[in-house]
Amino acid sequence: MEYRNLVTFLRVAELGNFTKAAEQLGYAQSTVTFHIQSLENELGLVLFDRIGKKISLTDAGQALVSYANEIMKIQSEIDQLKASSHELNGRLRIGVTESMLTSFMVDVISKYNEQYPHVSLDITADTSPTILNLIRSSDLDIGLVMGRRIVDPDFKRVLIREARVSFIAPSSDPLAGKDMVSFTELAEGRLILPEKSSIYRRAVEEVAADYGCVLKPAIQVNNTAAIIRMVQAGKGISFLPEYAVHWEIENGTLQFLNIKVPAQPRFFIQVVYHSQKWITPQMQKFIDMLTPVLKKLPTK
């Protein structure tokens, strides 16, 4: 059984498309077809159902994915052993939301780079839906996303941590001194919110709808660091993950508001990769490094 045929098989299974697999592998489409046919002939199995231009894994194909991933993992470990018994190399493509990148992920990435200097890190900062789409299209190896629990057969979740999202205000704001703030008071204040596509914005608007309120932000900007600076400057109040404002809360420039709402939306930091992909040594070291960091984050 040729190793390259398994590599081609896994890429086709991951992308669900012969043409896209050929583009990513640098082959002609006829070569990809030949690799798959050779593998099917060798195993005596049909690995893909081909209906028109659509392909899908057969039961045998699904079973082979698991075995092939184990072979890829072993081969990757052997390659690392041949390169060096101590040095990890290669490439790792990470997707992360902007709020995480500008807070706790800076230290994680710096530490990873120091510990594994021969691994090339490609970091993509974007929204959670975009990161998931890039993982689905095999343009990212692993992603950190924020939102509701992901239930999707395209993804495997290796880490999950609930993350509090709260209203924040400058410590000098009159609302910061109140034991409890009604949502009506909040809605009538100066709000600095992300754009409508943001999960935080959608969540707070859902709560507002329950109270019959329509939020009219004084400022909307899709940049967490900019929102924090504007709130610190007294330009308004906002709704952000607690991990993003940890230091500002610690030094007393910002304060959490106690909002009277029946139930606050629940959000989760989730570390995911494509379900048809094997965990490479580079990915595993990243997961190992990230695990204790997520455990230290504030949670409900």
Coordinates of C-alpha atoms in Angstrom, one line a residue:
M1 CA 0.0 0.0 0.0
E2 CA 1.6 3.3 -1.1
Y3 CA 1.8 6.0 1.4
R4 CA 1.0 8.7 -1.1
N5 CA -2.3 7.0 -2.0
L6 CA -3.4 7.2 1.6
V7 CA -2.4 10.9 1.7
T8 CA -4.5 11.5 -1.3
F9 CA -7.4 9.5 0.1
L10 CA -7.5 11.5 3.3
R11 CA -7.4 14.8 1.5
V12 CA -10.3 13.8 -0.8
A13 CA -12.2 12.6 2.3
E14 CA -11.5 15.8 4.1
L15 CA -12.5 18.1 1.2
G16 CA -15.2 15.9 -0.3
N17 CA -13.9 17.0 -3.8
F18 CA -11.4 15.5 -6.2
T19 CA -10.6 18.9 -7.8
K20 CA -9.9 20.7 -4.6
A21 CA -7.8 17.8 -3.3
A22 CA -5.7 17.9 -6.5
E23 CA -5.2 21.7 -6.2
Q24 CA -4.0 21.4 -2.5
L25 CA -1.8 18.4 -3.2
G26 CA -0.3 19.9 -6.4
Y27 CA -1.5 17.1 -8.6
A28 CA -3.5 16.9 -11.8
Q29 CA -7.0 15.6 -11.1
S30 CA -6.3 12.5 -13.2
T31 CA -3.5 11.7 -10.7
V32 CA -5.8 12.0 -7.7
T33 CA -8.3 9.7 -9.5
F34 CA -5.5 7.2 -10.2
H35 CA -4.4 7.2 -6.6
I36 CA -7.9 6.5 -5.4
Q37 CA -8.6 3.8 -8.0
S38 CA -5.2 2.1 -7.1
L39 CA -6.1 2.1 -3.4
E40 CA -9.6 0.7 -4.1
N41 CA -8.2 -2.0 -6.4
E42 CA -5.5 -2.9 -3.8
L43 CA -8.1 -3.2 -1.0
G44 CA -10.9 -4.6 -3.1
L45 CA -13.2 -2.0 -1.6
V46 CA -15.2 1.0 -2.9
L47 CA -14.2 4.0 -0.8
F48 CA -16.3 6.7 -2.4
D49 CA -19.9 6.8 -3.7
R50 CA -19.8 8.9 -6.9
I51 CA -23.2 10.4 -7.9
G52 CA -22.8 12.9 -10.6
K53 CA -20.2 15.5 -9.4
K54 CA -20.9 14.7 -5.8
I55 CA -18.8 12.2 -3.8
S56 CA -19.2 10.8 -0.3
L57 CA -17.5 8.2 1.8
T58 CA -18.9 4.7 1.8
D59 CA -18.9 2.7 5.1
A60 CA -15.6 1.1 4.1
G61 CA -14.2 4.6 3.3
Q62 CA -15.3 5.9 6.7
A63 CA -13.6 2.9 8.4
L64 CA -10.4 3.5 6.4
V65 CA -10.2 7.2 7.4
S66 CA -9.6 6.1 11.0
Y67 CA -6.9 3.6 10.1
A68 CA -5.3 6.0 7.6
N69 CA -5.1 8.7 10.3
E70 CA -3.3 6.4 12.6
I71 CA -0.8 5.6 9.8
M72 CA -0.3 9.3 9.1
K73 CA 0.3 9.9 12.8
I74 CA 2.9 7.2 13.1
Q75 CA 4.6 8.4 9.9
S76 CA 4.7 11.9 11.2
E77 CA 6.3 10.8 14.4
I78 CA 8.9 8.8 12.5
D79 CA 9.6 11.8 10.3
Q80 CA 10.1 13.9 13.4
L81 CA 12.4 11.3 14.9
K82 CA 14.5 11.2 11.7
A83 CA 14.8 15.0 11.7
S84 CA 15.8 15.3 15.3
S85 CA 15.0 13.5 18.6
H86 CA 14.6 16.9 20.3
E87 CA 13.5 19.4 17.7
L88 CA 9.9 19.7 16.3
N89 CA 9.7 21.3 12.8
G90 CA 7.2 21.8 10.0
R91 CA 4.2 24.1 9.9
L92 CA 1.1 24.8 12.1
R93 CA -1.8 26.9 10.8
I94 CA -3.9 28.3 13.7
G95 CA -7.2 30.2 13.6
V96 CA -8.1 32.3 16.6
T97 CA -10.7 35.0 17.3
E98 CA -9.4 38.6 17.7
S99 CA -10.4 38.8 21.3
M100 CA -8.4 35.7 22.3
L101 CA -5.4 36.7 20.1
T102 CA -5.1 40.1 21.9
S103 CA -5.4 38.6 25.3
F104 CA -4.2 35.2 26.5
M105 CA -3.1 33.8 23.2
V106 CA -0.2 36.2 22.8
D107 CA 1.7 34.4 25.6
V108 CA 0.8 31.0 24.3
I109 CA 2.0 31.8 20.8
S110 CA 5.2 33.4 22.1
K111 CA 5.9 30.4 24.3
Y112 CA 5.3 27.9 21.5
N113 CA 7.6 29.8 19.2
E114 CA 10.3 29.9 21.9
Q115 CA 10.0 26.2 22.6
Y116 CA 9.6 25.0 19.0
P117 CA 11.5 27.6 16.9
H118 CA 11.7 25.4 13.9
V119 CA 7.9 25.2 13.6
S120 CA 6.5 27.9 11.2
L121 CA 3.4 29.4 12.8
D122 CA 0.7 30.9 10.5
I123 CA -1.8 32.7 12.6
T124 CA -5.2 33.8 11.2
A125 CA -7.3 36.2 13.3
D126 CA -11.0 36.2 12.3
T127 CA -14.6 35.5 13.4
S128 CA -15.5 32.1 14.7
P129 CA -17.7 31.2 11.6
T130 CA -14.9 32.1 9.2
I131 CA -12.4 30.1 11.2
L132 CA -14.7 27.1 11.1
N133 CA -15.1 27.5 7.3
L134 CA -11.3 27.6 6.9
I135 CA -10.9 24.4 8.9
R136 CA -13.6 22.8 6.9
S137 CA -11.8 23.7 3.6
S138 CA -8.5 22.5 5.1
D139 CA -6.9 26.0 5.1
L140 CA -6.3 25.8 8.8
D141 CA -5.0 22.9 11.0
I142 CA -6.7 23.9 14.2
G143 CA -8.9 26.7 15.5
L144 CA -10.0 28.5 18.7
V145 CA -13.5 29.7 18.4
M146 CA -16.0 31.3 20.7
G147 CA -19.8 30.8 20.9
R148 CA -22.4 28.2 21.6
R149 CA -21.4 24.5 21.8
I150 CA -20.5 23.2 18.4
V151 CA -22.4 20.1 17.3
D152 CA -21.2 19.3 13.8
P153 CA -19.8 16.1 12.3
D154 CA -17.2 18.1 10.3
F155 CA -15.4 19.0 13.5
K156 CA -13.7 17.3 16.5
R157 CA -13.4 19.2 19.7
V158 CA -10.3 18.6 21.8
L159 CA -10.8 21.4 24.4
I160 CA -13.8 23.3 25.7
R161 CA -14.0 26.0 28.4
E162 CA -17.0 28.1 29.4
A163 CA -16.1 31.8 29.2
R164 CA -18.0 34.5 31.0
V165 CA -19.1 37.5 28.9
S166 CA -20.1 40.6 31.0
F167 CA -21.0 44.2 30.8
I168 CA -18.1 46.5 31.6
A169 CA -17.9 50.2 32.4
P170 CA -15.2 52.6 33.5
S171 CA -14.8 52.6 37.3
S172 CA -15.9 56.3 37.3
D173 CA -19.2 55.5 35.6
P174 CA -22.3 56.1 37.8
L175 CA -23.6 52.6 36.9
A176 CA -20.4 51.0 38.2
G177 CA -21.3 52.1 41.7
K178 CA -24.7 50.4 41.8
D179 CA -25.4 47.1 43.4
M180 CA -27.7 46.1 40.5
V181 CA -28.4 47.7 37.1
S182 CA -31.6 47.1 35.3
F183 CA -31.4 46.2 31.6
T184 CA -33.5 49.3 30.8
E185 CA -30.9 51.6 32.4
L186 CA -28.2 49.8 30.4
A187 CA -30.1 50.2 27.1
E188 CA -30.5 53.9 27.7
G189 CA -26.8 54.4 28.3
R190 CA -24.0 55.0 25.8
L191 CA -23.2 51.6 24.3
I192 CA -20.0 50.7 22.5
L193 CA -20.7 47.4 20.8
P194 CA -19.1 45.2 18.1
E195 CA -20.7 44.9 14.6
K196 CA -24.0 43.1 14.2
S197 CA -22.2 39.9 13.0
S198 CA -20.5 39.5 16.4
I199 CA -21.7 36.7 18.7
Y200 CA -21.6 39.1 21.6
R201 CA -23.7 41.7 19.8
R202 CA -26.3 39.1 18.7
A203 CA -26.5 37.7 22.3
V204 CA -27.1 41.1 23.9
E205 CA -29.7 42.0 21.3
E206 CA -31.5 38.8 22.1
V207 CA -31.7 39.8 25.7
A208 CA -32.8 43.3 24.7
A209 CA -35.6 41.8 22.6
D210 CA -36.9 40.0 25.7
Y211 CA -37.2 43.4 27.4
G212 CA -38.8 45.0 24.3
C213 CA -35.7 47.2 23.8
V214 CA -33.9 48.1 20.6
L215 CA -30.2 48.8 21.2
K216 CA -28.8 51.8 19.6
P217 CA -25.0 51.8 20.1
A218 CA -23.3 55.2 20.2
I219 CA -20.3 53.5 18.6
Q220 CA -19.9 50.1 16.9
V221 CA -16.5 48.7 16.0
N222 CA -15.3 45.2 15.5
N223 CA -12.1 45.4 17.4
T224 CA -11.9 44.3 21.0
A225 CA -8.8 46.3 21.9
A226 CA -10.4 49.5 20.5
I227 CA -13.6 48.9 22.5
I228 CA -11.6 48.4 25.7
R229 CA -9.7 51.7 25.2
M230 CA -12.8 53.6 24.5
V231 CA -14.6 52.3 27.6
Q232 CA -11.5 53.1 29.6
A233 CA -11.7 56.7 28.2
G234 CA -15.3 57.0 29.5
K235 CA -16.9 56.9 26.1
G236 CA -19.5 54.3 27.1
I237 CA -20.1 50.7 28.3
S238 CA -19.8 47.4 26.5
F239 CA -20.3 43.7 26.6
L240 CA -17.1 41.6 26.3
P241 CA -15.5 38.3 27.4
E242 CA -14.0 38.6 30.9
Y243 CA -10.7 37.1 29.7
A244 CA -10.3 40.1 27.3
V245 CA -10.5 42.7 30.2
H246 CA -8.7 40.7 32.9
W247 CA -5.9 43.2 33.4
E248 CA -8.1 46.3 33.2
I249 CA -10.3 44.8 35.9
E250 CA -7.3 43.9 38.0
N251 CA -5.8 47.4 37.8
G252 CA -9.2 49.0 38.5
T253 CA -9.7 51.0 35.3
L254 CA -12.7 48.9 34.4
Q255 CA -15.5 47.3 36.4
F256 CA -18.1 44.6 35.8
L257 CA -21.7 45.7 36.0
N258 CA -24.2 43.6 37.9
I259 CA -27.1 43.4 35.4
K260 CA -30.5 42.2 36.4
V261 CA -31.4 39.7 33.7
P262 CA -33.2 36.4 34.0
A263 CA -30.6 34.3 32.2
Q264 CA -27.3 35.4 30.7
P265 CA -26.2 33.7 27.4
R266 CA -23.6 31.0 27.8
F267 CA -20.5 31.0 25.7
F268 CA -17.7 28.5 25.2
I269 CA -14.1 28.7 24.0
Q270 CA -13.7 25.6 21.9
V271 CA -10.5 24.2 20.3
V272 CA -11.4 22.2 17.1
Y273 CA -10.0 20.6 14.0
H274 CA -11.4 18.8 11.0
S275 CA -12.9 15.4 11.8
Q276 CA -11.1 13.8 8.9
K277 CA -7.7 15.1 9.9
W278 CA -5.1 13.4 12.1
I279 CA -3.5 15.3 15.0
T280 CA 0.0 16.1 13.9
P281 CA 2.8 16.4 16.5
Q282 CA 2.8 20.2 16.0
M283 CA -1.0 20.3 16.8
Q284 CA -0.6 18.0 19.8
K285 CA 2.2 20.2 21.4
F286 CA 0.0 23.2 20.8
I287 CA -3.0 21.5 22.5
D288 CA -0.8 20.4 25.4
M289 CA 0.5 24.0 25.9
L290 CA -3.0 25.5 25.6
T291 CA -4.8 23.2 28.0
P292 CA -3.5 24.6 31.3
V293 CA -4.0 28.2 30.0
L294 CA -7.7 27.6 29.4
K295 CA -8.2 25.9 32.7
K296 CA -7.1 29.2 34.4
L297 CA -9.6 31.3 32.6
P298 CA -12.6 32.6 34.6
T299 CA -15.7 30.3 34.3
K300 CA -19.2 30.1 35.8

